[in-house]
Short mmCIF file of C-alpha atoms in Angstrom, two decimals:
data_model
loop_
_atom_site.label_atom_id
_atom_site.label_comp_id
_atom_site.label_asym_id
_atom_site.label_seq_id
_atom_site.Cartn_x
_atom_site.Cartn_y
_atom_site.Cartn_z
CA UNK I 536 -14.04 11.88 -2.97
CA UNK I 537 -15.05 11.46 -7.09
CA UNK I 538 -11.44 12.88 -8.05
CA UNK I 539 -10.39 9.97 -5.21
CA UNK I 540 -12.61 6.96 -6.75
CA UNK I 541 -11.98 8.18 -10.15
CA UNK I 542 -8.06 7.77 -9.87
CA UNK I 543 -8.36 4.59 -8.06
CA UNK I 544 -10.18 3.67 -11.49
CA UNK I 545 -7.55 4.40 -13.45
CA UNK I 546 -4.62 3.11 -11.71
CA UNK I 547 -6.29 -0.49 -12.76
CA UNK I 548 -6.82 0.70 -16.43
CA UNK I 549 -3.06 1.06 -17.77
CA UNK I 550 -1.61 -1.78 -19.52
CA UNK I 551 1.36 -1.57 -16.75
CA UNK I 552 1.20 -3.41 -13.58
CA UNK I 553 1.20 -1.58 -10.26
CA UNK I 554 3.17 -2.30 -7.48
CA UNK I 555 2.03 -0.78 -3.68
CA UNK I 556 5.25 -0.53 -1.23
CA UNK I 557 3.84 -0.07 2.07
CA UNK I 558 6.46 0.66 4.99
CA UNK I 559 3.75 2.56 7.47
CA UNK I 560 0.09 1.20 8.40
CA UNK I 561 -2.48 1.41 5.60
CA UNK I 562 -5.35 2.48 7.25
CA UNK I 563 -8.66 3.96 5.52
CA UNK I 564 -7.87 5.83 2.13
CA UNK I 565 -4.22 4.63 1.67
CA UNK I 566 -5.74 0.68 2.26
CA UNK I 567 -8.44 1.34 -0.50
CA UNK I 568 -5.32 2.99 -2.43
CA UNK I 569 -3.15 -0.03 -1.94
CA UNK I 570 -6.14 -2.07 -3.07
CA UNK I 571 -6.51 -0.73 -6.53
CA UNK I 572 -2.71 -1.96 -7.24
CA UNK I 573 -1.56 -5.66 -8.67
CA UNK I 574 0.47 -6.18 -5.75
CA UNK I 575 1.30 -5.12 -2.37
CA UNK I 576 4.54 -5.68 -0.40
CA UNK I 577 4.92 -4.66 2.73
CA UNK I 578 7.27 -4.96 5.83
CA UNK I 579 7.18 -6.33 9.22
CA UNK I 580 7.28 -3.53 10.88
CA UNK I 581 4.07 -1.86 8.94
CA UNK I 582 1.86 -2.50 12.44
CA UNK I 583 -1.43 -1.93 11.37
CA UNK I 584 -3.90 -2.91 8.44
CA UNK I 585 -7.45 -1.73 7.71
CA UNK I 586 -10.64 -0.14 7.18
CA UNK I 587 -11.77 2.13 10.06
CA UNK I 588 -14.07 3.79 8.48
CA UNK I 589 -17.19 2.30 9.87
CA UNK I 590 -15.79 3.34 13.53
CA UNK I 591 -16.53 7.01 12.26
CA UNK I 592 -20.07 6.41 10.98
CA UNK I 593 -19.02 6.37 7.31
CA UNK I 594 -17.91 3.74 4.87
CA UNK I 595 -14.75 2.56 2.66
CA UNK I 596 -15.06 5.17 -0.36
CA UNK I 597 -13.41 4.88 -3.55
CA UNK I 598 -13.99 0.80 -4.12
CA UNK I 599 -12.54 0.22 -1.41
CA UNK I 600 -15.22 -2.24 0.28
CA UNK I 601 -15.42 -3.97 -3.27
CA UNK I 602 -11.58 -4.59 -3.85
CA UNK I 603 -10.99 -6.09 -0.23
CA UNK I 604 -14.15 -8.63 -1.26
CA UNK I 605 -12.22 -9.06 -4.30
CA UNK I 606 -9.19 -9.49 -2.71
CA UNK I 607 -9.63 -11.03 0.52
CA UNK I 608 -12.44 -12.91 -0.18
CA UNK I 609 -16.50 -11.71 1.06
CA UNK I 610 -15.77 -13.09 4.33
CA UNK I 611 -12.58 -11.78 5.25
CA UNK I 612 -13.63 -8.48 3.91
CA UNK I 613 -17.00 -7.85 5.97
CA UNK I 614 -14.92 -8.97 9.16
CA UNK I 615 -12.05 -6.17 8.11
CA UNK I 616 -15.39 -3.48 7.22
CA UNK I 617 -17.84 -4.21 9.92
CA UNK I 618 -15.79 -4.74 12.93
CA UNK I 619 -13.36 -1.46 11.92
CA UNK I 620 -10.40 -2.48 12.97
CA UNK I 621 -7.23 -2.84 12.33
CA UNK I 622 -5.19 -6.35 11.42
CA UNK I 623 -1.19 -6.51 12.72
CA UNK I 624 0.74 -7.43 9.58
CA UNK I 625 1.21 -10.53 10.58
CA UNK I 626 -2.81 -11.48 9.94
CA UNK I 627 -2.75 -9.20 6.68
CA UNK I 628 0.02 -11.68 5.46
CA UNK I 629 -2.05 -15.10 6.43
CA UNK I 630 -4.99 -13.47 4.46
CA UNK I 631 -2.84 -12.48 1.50
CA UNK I 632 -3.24 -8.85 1.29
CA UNK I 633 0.60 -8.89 0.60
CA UNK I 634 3.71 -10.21 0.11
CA UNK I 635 6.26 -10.23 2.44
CA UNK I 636 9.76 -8.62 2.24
CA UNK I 637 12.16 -11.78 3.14
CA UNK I 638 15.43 -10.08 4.51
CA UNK I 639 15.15 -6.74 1.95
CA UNK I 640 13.56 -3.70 2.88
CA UNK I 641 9.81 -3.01 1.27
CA UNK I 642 11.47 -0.60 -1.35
CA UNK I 643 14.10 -2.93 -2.51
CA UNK I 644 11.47 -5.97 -2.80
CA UNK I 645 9.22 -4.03 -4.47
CA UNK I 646 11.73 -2.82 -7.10
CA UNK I 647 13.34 -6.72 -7.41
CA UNK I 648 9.61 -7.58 -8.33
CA UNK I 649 9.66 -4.97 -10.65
CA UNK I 650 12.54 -5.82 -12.52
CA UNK I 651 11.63 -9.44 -12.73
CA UNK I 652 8.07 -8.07 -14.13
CA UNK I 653 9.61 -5.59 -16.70
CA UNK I 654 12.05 -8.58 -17.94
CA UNK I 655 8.72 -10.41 -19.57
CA UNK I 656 6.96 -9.28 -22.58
CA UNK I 657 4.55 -6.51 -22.46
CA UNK I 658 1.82 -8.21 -24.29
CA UNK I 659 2.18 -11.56 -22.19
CA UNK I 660 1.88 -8.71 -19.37
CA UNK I 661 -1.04 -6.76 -20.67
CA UNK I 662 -2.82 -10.51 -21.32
CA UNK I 663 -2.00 -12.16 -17.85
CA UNK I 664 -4.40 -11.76 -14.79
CA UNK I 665 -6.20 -8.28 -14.94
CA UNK I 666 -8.26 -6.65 -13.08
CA UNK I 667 -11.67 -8.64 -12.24
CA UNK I 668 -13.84 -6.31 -14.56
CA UNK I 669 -11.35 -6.92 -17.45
CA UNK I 670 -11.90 -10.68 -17.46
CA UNK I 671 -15.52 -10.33 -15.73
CA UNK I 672 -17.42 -7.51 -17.33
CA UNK I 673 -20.40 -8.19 -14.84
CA UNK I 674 -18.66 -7.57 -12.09
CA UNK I 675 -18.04 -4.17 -13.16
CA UNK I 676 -21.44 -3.33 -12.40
CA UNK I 677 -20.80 -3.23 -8.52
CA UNK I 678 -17.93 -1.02 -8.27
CA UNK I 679 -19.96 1.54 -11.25
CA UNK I 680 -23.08 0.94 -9.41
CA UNK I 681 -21.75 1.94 -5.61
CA UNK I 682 -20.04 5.37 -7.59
CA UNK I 683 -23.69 5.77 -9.23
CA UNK I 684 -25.26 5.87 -6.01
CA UNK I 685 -22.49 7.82 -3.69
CA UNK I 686 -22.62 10.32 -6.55
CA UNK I 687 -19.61 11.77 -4.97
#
């Protein structure tokens, strides 16, 4: 689970931005993995959404309860953690966990956003919106905090 949290870390610490193509559900550990990127597209078809860890007596590891705050909002989030279950895609898309795929597959839309992010310059890139604890060092302190006292 550390070798889990600490890549999660680090996928939000290059100066490149990451893209998450989902074309299955994103349940668990590959939610909190989707999480940790820029963006997320995903497809119609990708039926289910969520955190399900609480339904097994444990909770999102790796940041992942943080990110979906940080993400979806504290609301939003605690509805997706608490009640462990799943959201269809189309409720993931009304709460903005990702973008749809308008008449190309999840592969090709994620490599047309791609290309339109590579055509920009790097250091308007590197500059542009970061990761919360780039622009808000305090908020850091959660996400380092919840590692400090899983200790996993």
């Amino acid at each position: 689970m550390r070798r889990a949290c600490e890549a999660r870390i680090r996928l939000q610490m290059p100066p490149h931005r990451l893209i998450a193509a989902i074309d299955s559900p994103a349940l668990g550990g590959g939610l909190s993995l989707s999480l940790a990127c820029d963006l997320r597209v995903a497809g119609n078809d990708v039926t289910k959404i969520g955190l399900l860890e609480s339904g097994l007596g444990i909770i999102p590891g790796a940041s992942g309860t943080q990110r979906a705050m940080r993400l979806l909002g504290l609301a939003k989030a605690k509805d997706l953690i608490f009640t462990g279950q799943a959201l269809t895609s189309t409720v993931a898309l009304e709460w903005g966990y990702y973008v749809s795929t308008p008449g190309t597959t999840v592969f090709d839309h994620s490599l047309i956003l791609a290309e339109a992010i590579a055509r920009n310059a790097p250091l308007a890139l590197r500059a542009g919106p970061s990761p919360d604890w780039r622009i808000y060092p305090w908020k850091q302190v959660s996400i380092l905090k919840g590692r400090c006292m899983r200790h996993f």
